[in-house]
PDB file of C-alpha atoms in Angstrom:
ATOM      1  CA  MET M   1       0.000   0.000   0.000  1.00 54.00           C
ATOM      2  CA  ARG M   2       2.731   2.464   0.942  1.00 54.00           C
ATOM      3  CA  ALA M   3       4.708   1.583  -2.188  1.00 57.00           C
ATOM      4  CA  ARG M   4       1.694   2.361  -4.360  1.00 60.00           C
ATOM      5  CA  VAL M   5       1.131   5.678  -2.574  1.00 56.00           C
ATOM      6  CA  ALA M   6       4.823   6.503  -3.089  1.00 58.00           C
ATOM      7  CA  ARG M   7       4.455   5.984  -6.841  1.00 60.00           C
ATOM      8  CA  TYR M   8       1.407   8.254  -6.898  1.00 58.00           C
ATOM      9  CA  LEU M   9       3.327  10.877  -4.945  1.00 60.00           C
ATOM     10  CA  ARG M  10       6.106  10.905  -7.524  1.00 59.00           C
ATOM     11  CA  VAL M  11       3.570  11.566 -10.272  1.00 60.00           C
ATOM     12  CA  ALA M  12       1.936  14.282  -8.164  1.00 61.00           C
ATOM     13  CA  MET M  13       5.272  16.016  -7.612  1.00 61.00           C
ATOM     14  CA  TRP M  14       5.789  16.380 -11.363  1.00 56.00           C
ATOM     15  CA  ALA M  15       2.369  18.057 -11.595  1.00 60.00           C
ATOM     16  CA  VAL M  16       2.213  20.119  -8.385  1.00 62.00           C
ATOM     17  CA  LEU M  17       5.709  21.595  -8.277  1.00 61.00           C
ATOM     18  CA  PRO M  18       5.531  23.382 -11.694  1.00 63.00           C
ATOM     19  CA  GLY M  19       2.117  24.769 -10.757  1.00 64.00           C
ATOM     20  CA  GLU M  20       3.434  26.033  -7.426  1.00 62.00           C
ATOM     21  CA  LEU M  21       6.395  27.632  -9.203  1.00 63.00           C
ATOM     22  CA  ALA M  22       4.093  29.419 -11.647  1.00 65.00           C
ATOM     23  CA  LEU M  23       1.992  30.654  -8.728  1.00 63.00           C
ATOM     24  CA  VAL M  24       5.059  32.067  -6.980  1.00 63.00           C
ATOM     25  CA  VAL M  25       6.125  33.830 -10.190  1.00 59.00           C
ATOM     26  CA  CYS M  26       2.699  35.443 -10.470  1.00 62.00           C
ATOM     27  CA  LEU M  27       2.795  36.618  -6.860  1.00 59.00           C
ATOM     28  CA  VAL M  28       6.283  38.097  -7.275  1.00 54.00           C
ATOM     29  CA  ALA M  29       5.168  39.871 -10.442  1.00 53.00           C
ATOM     30  CA  GLY M  30       2.310  41.536  -8.576  1.00 57.00           C
ATOM     31  CA  VAL M  31      -0.517  39.653 -10.280  1.00 60.00           C
ATOM     32  CA  ARG M  32      -3.757  39.520  -8.289  1.00 66.00           C
ATOM     33  CA  ILE M  33      -4.822  35.932  -7.720  1.00 65.00           C
ATOM     34  CA  PRO M  34      -8.271  35.044  -6.315  1.00 69.00           C
ATOM     35  CA  GLY M  35      -8.252  33.840  -2.736  1.00 67.00           C
ATOM     36  CA  ALA M  36      -9.988  30.586  -3.659  1.00 71.00           C
ATOM     37  CA  VAL M  37      -7.177  29.715  -6.048  1.00 69.00           C
ATOM     38  CA  LEU M  38      -4.525  30.433  -3.424  1.00 67.00           C
ATOM     39  CA  LEU M  39      -6.413  28.427  -0.806  1.00 74.00           C
ATOM     40  CA  GLY M  40      -6.833  25.459  -3.148  1.00 73.00           C
ATOM     41  CA  ALA M  41      -3.161  25.493  -4.153  1.00 69.00           C
ATOM     42  CA  GLU M  42      -1.965  25.639  -0.562  1.00 69.00           C
ATOM     43  CA  ALA M  43      -4.357  22.865   0.451  1.00 74.00           C
ATOM     44  CA  LEU M  44      -3.012  20.707  -2.361  1.00 71.00           C
ATOM     45  CA  VAL M  45       0.562  21.283  -1.258  1.00 68.00           C
ATOM     46  CA  VAL M  46      -0.250  20.576   2.404  1.00 71.00           C
ATOM     47  CA  GLY M  47      -2.050  17.381   1.430  1.00 70.00           C
ATOM     48  CA  MET M  48       0.888  16.205  -0.634  1.00 66.00           C
ATOM     49  CA  LEU M  49       3.291  16.919   2.243  1.00 67.00           C
ATOM     50  CA  ALA M  50       1.038  14.980   4.622  1.00 71.00           C
ATOM     51  CA  LEU M  51       1.066  11.999   2.275  1.00 65.00           C
ATOM     52  CA  GLU M  52       4.831  12.289   2.019  1.00 67.00           C
ATOM     53  CA  ALA M  53       5.104  12.139   5.802  1.00 70.00           C
ATOM     54  CA  TYR M  54       2.721   9.142   5.907  1.00 67.00           C
ATOM     55  CA  VAL M  55       4.814   7.199   3.417  1.00 67.00           C
ATOM     56  CA  MET M  56       8.313   8.294   4.353  1.00 72.00           C
ATOM     57  CA  TRP M  57       8.249   8.404   8.151  1.00 75.00           C
ATOM     58  CA  PRO M  58       8.407   4.594   8.545  1.00 77.00           C
ATOM     59  CA  LEU M  59      11.411   4.512   6.212  1.00 75.00           C
ATOM     60  CA  TYR M  60      13.140   7.265   8.199  1.00 77.00           C
ATOM     61  CA  ALA M  61      12.412   5.489  11.488  1.00 82.00           C
ATOM     62  CA  ALA M  62      13.702   2.178  10.137  1.00 81.00           C
ATOM     63  CA  ARG M  63      16.964   3.750   8.971  1.00 79.00           C
ATOM     64  CA  ARG M  64      17.423   5.450  12.338  1.00 80.00           C
ATOM     65  CA  ARG M  65      16.888   2.135  14.137  1.00 83.00           C
ATOM     66  CA  ALA M  66      19.473   0.572  11.818  1.00 84.00           C
ATOM     67  CA  GLY M  67      22.063   3.039  13.125  1.00 83.00           C
ATOM     68  CA  ASP M  68      22.053   5.746  10.433  1.00 84.00           C
ATOM     69  CA  THR M  69      22.540   9.350  11.425  1.00 84.00           C
ATOM     70  CA  ARG M  70      19.775  11.879  10.849  1.00 81.00           C
ATOM     71  CA  ARG M  71      21.467  13.124   7.703  1.00 81.00           C
ATOM     72  CA  GLU M  72      21.909   9.626   6.265  1.00 82.00           C
ATOM     73  CA  ALA M  73      18.328   8.688   7.074  1.00 80.00           C
ATOM     74  CA  GLY M  74      17.033  11.944   5.551  1.00 78.00           C
ATOM     75  CA  LEU M  75      19.008  11.370   2.354  1.00 77.00           C
ATOM     76  CA  ALA M  76      17.619   7.856   2.115  1.00 78.00           C
ATOM     77  CA  VAL M  77      14.091   9.248   2.412  1.00 73.00           C
ATOM     78  CA  VAL M  78      14.764  11.843  -0.296  1.00 73.00           C
ATOM     79  CA  ARG M  79      16.197   9.187  -2.621  1.00 72.00           C
ATOM     80  CA  ALA M  80      13.095   7.063  -2.106  1.00 71.00           C
ATOM     81  CA  ALA M  81      10.634   9.931  -2.641  1.00 69.00           C
ATOM     82  CA  VAL M  82      12.183  12.011  -5.437  1.00 71.00           C
ATOM     83  CA  PRO M  83      12.879  10.473  -8.877  1.00 72.00           C
ATOM     84  CA  VAL M  84      16.552  10.116  -9.812  1.00 77.00           C
ATOM     85  CA  ALA M  85      16.270  12.272 -12.937  1.00 77.00           C
ATOM     86  CA  LEU M  86      14.621  15.122 -11.011  1.00 76.00           C
ATOM     87  CA  ARG M  87      17.240  14.963  -8.248  1.00 79.00           C
ATOM     88  CA  ARG M  88      20.087  15.072 -10.707  1.00 84.00           C
ATOM     89  CA  LEU M  89      18.552  17.961 -12.672  1.00 83.00           C
ATOM     90  CA  ILE M  90      18.226  20.004  -9.486  1.00 83.00           C
ATOM     91  CA  VAL M  91      21.799  19.185  -8.460  1.00 86.00           C
ATOM     92  CA  HIS M  92      23.085  20.062 -11.947  1.00 89.00           C
ATOM     93  CA  GLU M  93      21.400  23.473 -11.815  1.00 88.00           C
ATOM     94  CA  PHE M  94      22.842  24.288  -8.392  1.00 90.00           C
ATOM     95  CA  ARG M  95      26.322  23.234  -9.523  1.00 91.00           C
ATOM     96  CA  ALA M  96      26.011  25.297 -12.697  1.00 91.00           C
ATOM     97  CA  LEU M  97      24.982  28.384 -10.717  1.00 91.00           C
ATOM     98  CA  HIS M  98      27.903  27.783  -8.350  1.00 92.00           C
ATOM     99  CA  SER M  99      30.209  27.581 -11.392  1.00 93.00           C
ATOM    100  CA  LEU M 100      28.817  30.904 -12.607  1.00 92.00           C
ATOM    101  CA  GLY M 101      29.947  32.444  -9.331  1.00 92.00           C
ATOM    102  CA  LEU M 102      33.403  30.889  -9.731  1.00 93.00           C
ATOM    103  CA  TRP M 103      33.600  32.189 -13.292  1.00 93.00           C
ATOM    104  CA  THR M 104      32.868  35.750 -12.235  1.00 92.00           C
ATOM    105  CA  VAL M 105      35.810  35.706  -9.791  1.00 92.00           C
ATOM    106  CA  HIS M 106      38.128  33.897 -12.260  1.00 90.00           C
ATOM    107  CA  ARG M 107      38.479  30.706 -10.271  1.00 92.00           C
ATOM    108  CA  ARG M 108      38.290  27.013 -11.171  1.00 91.00           C
ATOM    109  CA  HIS M 109      36.645  24.115  -9.402  1.00 89.00           C
ATOM    110  CA  ARG M 110      38.886  21.846  -7.284  1.00 84.00           C
ATOM    111  CA  ILE M 111      42.190  21.539  -9.137  1.00 90.00           C
ATOM    112  CA  PRO M 112      44.666  19.840  -6.737  1.00 89.00           C
ATOM    113  CA  GLU M 113      48.303  20.836  -6.661  1.00 89.00           C
ATOM    114  CA  GLY M 114      50.351  19.054  -9.307  1.00 88.00           C
ATOM    115  CA  THR M 115      47.305  18.363 -11.484  1.00 93.00           C
ATOM    116  CA  ARG M 116      47.201  19.710 -15.032  1.00 94.00           C
ATOM    117  CA  PRO M 117      43.885  21.103 -16.349  1.00 95.00           C
ATOM    118  CA  PHE M 118      42.884  20.782 -20.005  1.00 96.00           C
ATOM    119  CA  SER M 119      40.052  22.895 -21.392  1.00 95.00           C
ATOM    120  CA  TYR M 120      37.510  21.583 -23.901  1.00 96.00           C
ATOM    121  CA  THR M 121      35.237  24.574 -24.585  1.00 94.00           C
ATOM    122  CA  GLU M 122      36.713  25.813 -27.866  1.00 93.00           C
ATOM    123  CA  PRO M 123      34.223  24.047 -30.232  1.00 91.00           C
ATOM    124  CA  GLN M 124      31.148  25.221 -28.314  1.00 90.00           C
ATOM    125  CA  THR M 125      32.066  28.764 -27.274  1.00 91.00           C
ATOM    126  CA  GLY M 126      30.734  30.375 -30.445  1.00 91.00           C
ATOM    127  CA  ILE M 127      27.519  28.348 -30.281  1.00 89.00           C
ATOM    128  CA  MET M 128      26.904  29.292 -26.646  1.00 90.00           C
ATOM    129  CA  TRP M 129      27.377  33.004 -27.338  1.00 91.00           C
ATOM    130  CA  ALA M 130      25.030  32.718 -30.332  1.00 92.00           C
ATOM    131  CA  PHE M 131      22.392  31.093 -28.089  1.00 89.00           C
ATOM    132  CA  LEU M 132      22.874  33.847 -25.549  1.00 91.00           C
ATOM    133  CA  PHE M 133      22.434  36.580 -28.178  1.00 93.00           C
ATOM    134  CA  VAL M 134      19.270  34.961 -29.540  1.00 91.00           C
ATOM    135  CA  SER M 135      17.851  34.580 -26.018  1.00 90.00           C
ATOM    136  CA  VAL M 136      18.482  38.249 -25.203  1.00 92.00           C
ATOM    137  CA  VAL M 137      16.835  39.359 -28.458  1.00 92.00           C
ATOM    138  CA  GLU M 138      13.862  37.078 -27.798  1.00 89.00           C
ATOM    139  CA  THR M 139      13.465  38.443 -24.272  1.00 89.00           C
ATOM    140  CA  VAL M 140      13.460  42.047 -25.459  1.00 90.00           C
ATOM    141  CA  VAL M 141      11.050  41.389 -28.352  1.00 90.00           C
ATOM    142  CA  LEU M 142       8.563  39.425 -26.236  1.00 87.00           C
ATOM    143  CA  ALA M 143       8.702  42.068 -23.508  1.00 85.00           C
ATOM    144  CA  LEU M 144       7.664  44.658 -26.103  1.00 87.00           C
ATOM    145  CA  VAL M 145       4.955  42.750 -27.958  1.00 88.00           C
ATOM    146  CA  ILE M 146       3.072  40.826 -25.214  1.00 84.00           C
ATOM    147  CA  PRO M 147       0.194  43.034 -23.979  1.00 84.00           C
ATOM    148  CA  TRP M 148      -1.150  40.823 -21.140  1.00 81.00           C
ATOM    149  CA  PRO M 149       0.502  41.564 -17.785  1.00 80.00           C
ATOM    150  CA  LEU M 150       0.291  38.004 -16.443  1.00 76.00           C
ATOM    151  CA  VAL M 151       1.729  36.389 -19.565  1.00 78.00           C
ATOM    152  CA  HIS M 152       4.309  39.174 -19.845  1.00 81.00           C
ATOM    153  CA  ALA M 153       5.559  38.563 -16.278  1.00 82.00           C
ATOM    154  CA  ILE M 154       5.743  34.779 -16.660  1.00 80.00           C
ATOM    155  CA  VAL M 155       7.541  34.939 -20.012  1.00 83.00           C
ATOM    156  CA  LEU M 156       9.953  37.577 -18.735  1.00 86.00           C
ATOM    157  CA  VAL M 157      10.934  35.508 -15.697  1.00 84.00           C
ATOM    158  CA  VAL M 158      11.365  32.348 -17.796  1.00 84.00           C
ATOM    159  CA  ASP M 159      13.466  34.159 -20.429  1.00 88.00           C
ATOM    160  CA  VAL M 160      15.737  35.828 -17.883  1.00 89.00           C
ATOM    161  CA  TYR M 161      16.227  32.532 -16.081  1.00 88.00           C
ATOM    162  CA  GLY M 162      17.049  30.889 -19.418  1.00 88.00           C
ATOM    163  CA  ILE M 163      19.753  33.497 -20.064  1.00 91.00           C
ATOM    164  CA  VAL M 164      21.239  32.856 -16.620  1.00 91.00           C
ATOM    165  CA  ILE M 165      21.228  29.091 -17.230  1.00 90.00           C
ATOM    166  CA  ILE M 166      23.014  29.489 -20.591  1.00 90.00           C
ATOM    167  CA  LEU M 167      25.723  31.531 -18.892  1.00 93.00           C
ATOM    168  CA  ALA M 168      25.894  29.018 -16.039  1.00 93.00           C
ATOM    169  CA  LEU M 169      26.289  26.039 -18.402  1.00 91.00           C
ATOM    170  CA  HIS M 170      29.161  27.716 -20.214  1.00 92.00           C
ATOM    171  CA  ALA M 171      30.731  28.795 -16.907  1.00 94.00           C
ATOM    172  CA  ALA M 172      30.524  25.207 -15.641  1.00 94.00           C
ATOM    173  CA  SER M 173      32.436  23.985 -18.703  1.00 93.00           C
ATOM    174  CA  VAL M 174      35.107  26.672 -18.246  1.00 94.00           C
ATOM    175  CA  THR M 175      35.591  26.182 -14.499  1.00 95.00           C
ATOM    176  CA  ARG M 176      35.503  22.350 -14.580  1.00 95.00           C
ATOM    177  CA  PRO M 177      38.151  21.250 -17.124  1.00 95.00           C
ATOM    178  CA  HIS M 178      39.555  17.764 -17.658  1.00 96.00           C
ATOM    179  CA  LEU M 179      42.288  16.920 -15.163  1.00 96.00           C
ATOM    180  CA  VAL M 180      45.429  14.783 -15.472  1.00 95.00           C
ATOM    181  CA  GLY M 181      47.071  13.991 -12.152  1.00 93.00           C
ATOM    182  CA  ALA M 182      50.756  13.836 -11.435  1.00 91.00           C
ATOM    183  CA  ASP M 183      50.491  10.019 -11.282  1.00 91.00           C
ATOM    184  CA  GLY M 184      48.831   9.831 -14.716  1.00 91.00           C
ATOM    185  CA  SER M 185      45.241   9.510 -13.495  1.00 94.00           C
ATOM    186  CA  LEU M 186      42.472  11.073 -15.566  1.00 96.00           C
ATOM    187  CA  ARG M 187      39.310  12.915 -14.597  1.00 95.00           C
ATOM    188  CA  LEU M 188      36.885  13.540 -17.456  1.00 95.00           C
ATOM    189  CA  ARG M 189      34.287  16.243 -16.930  1.00 94.00           C
ATOM    190  CA  TYR M 190      31.705  18.141 -18.878  1.00 94.00           C
ATOM    191  CA  GLY M 191      30.517  21.054 -16.808  1.00 92.00           C
ATOM    192  CA  ALA M 192      28.294  19.907 -13.976  1.00 88.00           C
ATOM    193  CA  LEU M 193      26.683  17.146 -16.056  1.00 90.00           C
ATOM    194  CA  PHE M 194      29.384  14.470 -16.279  1.00 93.00           C
ATOM    195  CA  ASP M 195      32.295  13.406 -14.073  1.00 94.00           C
ATOM    196  CA  LEU M 196      34.397  10.258 -14.535  1.00 94.00           C
ATOM    197  CA  ARG M 197      37.563   9.379 -12.607  1.00 94.00           C
ATOM    198  CA  VAL M 198      40.022   6.887 -14.123  1.00 95.00           C
ATOM    199  CA  PRO M 199      42.977   5.685 -11.999  1.00 94.00           C
ATOM    200  CA  ALA M 200      46.430   5.661 -13.534  1.00 93.00           C
ATOM    201  CA  ASP M 201      46.795   1.868 -13.481  1.00 93.00           C
ATOM    202  CA  ALA M 202      43.606   1.505 -15.554  1.00 94.00           C
ATOM    203  CA  ILE M 203      45.039   3.473 -18.506  1.00 94.00           C
ATOM    204  CA  ALA M 204      46.818   1.323 -21.106  1.00 93.00           C
ATOM    205  CA  SER M 205      47.540   3.916 -23.809  1.00 93.00           C
ATOM    206  CA  ALA M 206      46.482   7.311 -25.124  1.00 95.00           C
ATOM    207  CA  ARG M 207      46.709   8.820 -28.576  1.00 95.00           C
ATOM    208  CA  VAL M 208      45.578  11.846 -30.557  1.00 96.00           C
ATOM    209  CA  GLU M 209      42.667  10.884 -32.787  1.00 94.00           C
ATOM    210  CA  ARG M 210      40.104  13.303 -34.182  1.00 94.00           C
ATOM    211  CA  ARG M 211      36.663  11.779 -34.691  1.00 93.00           C
ATOM    212  CA  PHE M 212      33.160  13.114 -35.332  1.00 91.00           C
ATOM    213  CA  PRO M 213      30.706  10.748 -33.603  1.00 88.00           C
ATOM    214  CA  ASP M 214      26.964  10.888 -34.038  1.00 82.00           C
ATOM    215  CA  GLY M 215      24.580  11.342 -31.146  1.00 76.00           C
ATOM    216  CA  GLY M 216      24.472  13.577 -28.097  1.00 78.00           C
ATOM    217  CA  LEU M 217      26.902  14.504 -25.357  1.00 85.00           C
ATOM    218  CA  VAL M 218      27.449  10.998 -23.934  1.00 89.00           C
ATOM    219  CA  ARG M 219      27.285   8.060 -26.318  1.00 89.00           C
ATOM    220  CA  VAL M 220      28.299   4.437 -25.708  1.00 89.00           C
ATOM    221  CA  ASP M 221      28.856   1.970 -28.551  1.00 88.00           C
ATOM    222  CA  GLU M 222      28.138  -1.725 -28.370  1.00 85.00           C
ATOM    223  CA  ASP M 223      31.864  -2.468 -28.131  1.00 86.00           C
ATOM    224  CA  GLY M 224      32.156  -0.427 -24.913  1.00 89.00           C
ATOM    225  CA  THR M 225      33.467   2.851 -26.348  1.00 93.00           C
ATOM    226  CA  LEU M 226      32.401   6.015 -24.561  1.00 95.00           C
ATOM    227  CA  ASP M 227      32.261   9.207 -26.645  1.00 95.00           C
ATOM    228  CA  LEU M 228      32.209  12.442 -24.640  1.00 94.00           C
ATOM    229  CA  ALA M 229      31.867  14.826 -27.574  1.00 93.00           C
ATOM    230  CA  VAL M 230      32.037  18.614 -27.527  1.00 92.00           C
ATOM    231  CA  GLY M 231      30.833  20.313 -30.684  1.00 87.00           C
ATOM    232  CA  SER M 232      30.248  16.812 -32.150  1.00 89.00           C
ATOM    233  CA  GLN M 233      33.948  15.939 -32.078  1.00 92.00           C
ATOM    234  CA  THR M 234      36.547  14.126 -29.997  1.00 95.00           C
ATOM    235  CA  THR M 235      40.324  14.511 -30.249  1.00 95.00           C
ATOM    236  CA  VAL M 236      41.812  12.064 -27.698  1.00 96.00           C
ATOM    237  CA  THR M 237      41.359   8.302 -27.456  1.00 96.00           C
ATOM    238  CA  VAL M 238      42.304   6.451 -24.262  1.00 96.00           C
ATOM    239  CA  GLU M 239      42.480   2.648 -24.152  1.00 95.00           C
ATOM    240  CA  LEU M 240      41.843   1.083 -20.734  1.00 95.00           C
ATOM    241  CA  THR M 241      43.045  -2.145 -19.193  1.00 93.00           C
ATOM    242  CA  GLY M 242      39.495  -2.975 -18.112  1.00 91.00           C
ATOM    243  CA  PRO M 243      35.986  -1.518 -18.032  1.00 92.00           C
ATOM    244  CA  VAL M 244      35.253   1.484 -15.824  1.00 94.00           C
ATOM    245  CA  GLU M 245      31.839   2.453 -14.487  1.00 93.00           C
ATOM    246  CA  PHE M 246      30.284   5.855 -15.140  1.00 92.00           C
ATOM    247  CA  VAL M 247      26.987   7.654 -14.515  1.00 91.00           C
ATOM    248  CA  ARG M 248      25.084   9.445 -17.268  1.00 90.00           C
ATOM    249  CA  PRO M 249      23.764  12.986 -16.679  1.00 88.00           C
ATOM    250  CA  LEU M 250      20.263  11.721 -15.734  1.00 84.00           C
ATOM    251  CA  GLY M 251      21.415   8.864 -13.522  1.00 84.00           C
ATOM    252  CA  ARG M 252      21.701   5.835 -15.797  1.00 87.00           C
ATOM    253  CA  ARG M 253      24.849   3.760 -15.337  1.00 89.00           C
ATOM    254  CA  GLY M 254      27.157   2.196 -17.892  1.00 90.00           C
ATOM    255  CA  SER M 255      30.679   0.900 -18.442  1.00 92.00           C
ATOM    256  CA  ALA M 256      33.339   1.488 -21.077  1.00 94.00           C
ATOM    257  CA  ARG M 257      36.742   0.083 -22.060  1.00 94.00           C
ATOM    258  CA  THR M 258      37.687   2.912 -24.447  1.00 95.00           C
ATOM    259  CA  LEU M 259      37.278   6.639 -23.792  1.00 96.00           C
ATOM    260  CA  ARG M 260      37.098   9.295 -26.473  1.00 96.00           C
ATOM    261  CA  PHE M 261      36.893  12.931 -25.430  1.00 96.00           C
ATOM    262  CA  HIS M 262      37.715  16.391 -26.691  1.00 96.00           C
ATOM    263  CA  ALA M 263      40.596  18.535 -25.474  1.00 95.00           C
ATOM    264  CA  ASP M 264      41.523  21.899 -26.951  1.00 94.00           C
ATOM    265  CA  ASP M 265      45.198  20.824 -26.846  1.00 95.00           C
ATOM    266  CA  PRO M 266      45.081  17.061 -27.468  1.00 95.00           C
ATOM    267  CA  ARG M 267      48.838  16.586 -27.904  1.00 95.00           C
ATOM    268  CA  ALA M 268      49.558  18.133 -24.516  1.00 95.00           C
ATOM    269  CA  ALA M 269      46.859  15.973 -22.898  1.00 95.00           C
ATOM    270  CA  VAL M 270      48.305  12.779 -24.404  1.00 95.00           C
ATOM    271  CA  ALA M 271      51.820  13.803 -23.360  1.00 94.00           C
ATOM    272  CA  ALA M 272      50.632  14.431 -19.794  1.00 94.00           C
ATOM    273  CA  LEU M 273      48.989  10.993 -19.656  1.00 93.00           C
ATOM    274  CA  ALA M 274      52.123   9.275 -20.971  1.00 89.00           C
ATOM    275  CA  ALA M 275      54.691  11.217 -18.918  1.00 83.00           C
ATOM    276  CA  PRO M 276      54.380   9.227 -15.626  1.00 76.00           C
ATOM    277  CA  ARG M 277      54.791   5.924 -17.494  1.00 69.00           C
ATOM    278  CA  ARG M 278      57.895   7.162 -19.274  1.00 69.00           C
ATOM    279  CA  ALA M 279      59.377   8.383 -15.993  1.00 66.00           C
ATOM    280  CA  ALA M 280      58.512   5.220 -14.051  1.00 61.00           C
ATOM    281  CA  PRO M 281      61.569   3.514 -12.431  1.00 61.00           C
ATOM    282  CA  PRO M 282      62.636   0.071 -13.683  1.00 58.00           C
ATOM    283  CA  ALA M 283      61.031  -2.944 -12.082  1.00 53.00           C
ATOM    284  CA  PRO M 284      62.863  -4.047  -8.882  1.00 58.00           C
ATOM    285  CA  THR M 285      65.029  -7.153  -9.055  1.00 53.00           C
ATOM    286  CA  PRO M 286      63.596 -10.125  -7.084  1.00 55.00           C
ATOM    287  CA  GLU M 287      65.363 -10.804  -3.803  1.00 56.00           C
ATOM    288  CA  GLY M 288      68.118 -13.352  -4.101  1.00 51.00           C
ATOM    289  CA  VAL M 289      68.614 -12.931  -7.819  1.00 54.00           C
ATOM    290  CA  ALA M 290      71.704 -11.076  -8.918  1.00 51.00           C
ATOM    291  CA  PRO M 291      71.130  -8.389 -11.493  1.00 53.00           C
ATOM    292  CA  ALA M 292      72.378  -9.190 -14.962  1.00 55.00           C
ATOM    293  CA  PRO M 293      75.780  -7.626 -15.597  1.00 56.00           C
ATOM    294  CA  ALA M 294      75.860  -4.766 -18.003  1.00 50.00           C
ATOM    295  CA  PRO M 295      77.371  -5.677 -21.352  1.00 51.00           C
ATOM    296  CA  ARG M 296      81.003  -4.617 -21.645  1.00 53.00           C
ATOM    297  CA  LEU M 297      82.128  -2.878 -24.765  1.00 46.00           C
ATOM    298  CA  LYS M 298      85.286  -4.226 -26.383  1.00 48.00           C
ATOM    299  CA  ALA M 299      88.123  -1.784 -26.662  1.00 45.00           C
ATOM    300  CA  PRO M 300      88.914  -0.920 -30.235  1.00 43.00           C
ATOM    301  CA  SER M 301      91.868  -2.819 -31.713  1.00 42.00           C
ATOM    302  CA  ARG M 302      95.006  -0.861 -32.316  1.00 39.00           C
ATOM    303  CA  SER M 303      95.247  -2.356 -35.792  1.00 41.00           C
ATOM    304  CA  LEU M 304      92.239  -0.353 -36.907  1.00 39.00           C
ATOM    305  CA  THR M 305      92.921   2.678 -39.040  1.00 42.00           C
ATOM    306  CA  PRO M 306      92.386   5.816 -36.988  1.00 44.00           C
ATOM    307  CA  GLU M 307      89.731   8.259 -38.135  1.00 43.00           C
ATOM    308  CA  ARG M 308      91.133  10.736 -40.631  1.00 45.00           C
ATOM    309  CA  THR M 309      90.475  14.410 -40.159  1.00 44.00           C
ATOM    310  CA  ALA M 310      92.771  15.713 -42.938  1.00 44.00           C
ATOM    311  CA  PRO M 311      93.318  14.883 -46.647  1.00 49.00           C
ATOM    312  CA  SER M 312      95.527  11.893 -47.365  1.00 47.00           C
ATOM    313  CA  SER M 313      99.127  12.556 -48.500  1.00 49.00           C
ATOM    314  CA  PRO M 314     100.005  11.715 -52.145  1.00 52.00           C
ATOM    315  CA  PRO M 315     101.443   8.262 -52.702  1.00 52.00           C
ATOM    316  CA  ALA M 316     105.267   7.877 -52.793  1.00 53.00           C
ATOM    317  CA  PRO M 317     106.927   7.203 -56.211  1.00 55.00           C
ATOM    318  CA  PRO M 318     107.726   3.580 -56.954  1.00 55.00           C
ATOM    319  CA  ALA M 319     111.239   2.307 -56.011  1.00 44.00           C
TER     320      ALA M 319
END
């Protein structure tokens, strides 16, 4: 019974939350809303919260009895009540807005000491600024031509928020570059939407390879190849020693044995991935086994003709 109510609550959240957001926008814009409408909306929200408490309190109590802290039990309740896609979309938006703040102060997101960042925004920068210009023009035009105050306020808020989100998405890509650690580990990122960590011992080889895959941002082939394309192109291919797990932007999981991603400077990225393996010390000799002696070079024989650095003298006349 509670499981069925939980499913109904998830459907209700998709319907009630957008309506509540539109109501808040209208109130902020100064639109007069009849009292009956406000009362009905608030009653609907209170009823949904009561059902949430009815369904989720036993889960919270069970997790607390199992030894979880209040925070862990609360997160478990949220994961059970809110769909994965909705949770991840909300988290992505908050991270993007946080990246916008970092961008304004010219900072980057969590780059440890000794780690080399590699940007990937070059193919999409022009497209993002074009989207931003079109959105600004659309906002101005609609603000001038819409005569109804309610529709004008709603459209204005949505358009301004869209402009902020475009800036935030680009800022997230700028402030969250790919990272190559000092030990040769790799961290692939695309803004706040994708994050994959690959340890150094899982990387077999890396090479520069420009490809133009079809599909969206994250695409996985049947042979286990992950394409993280920017501007519909990838420039670096990394072969792995085994499959690695990753999470798609909306929560689905997958695995890949080959990674293809874009870097604005692919040769430098490949060199950074290969540098720790080139500088690795030779394998230690097993205990009790003497190291092989180094080959000794034979001294040149004195009978060999020395190297000439001057023209030869003319031959002597015959006796």
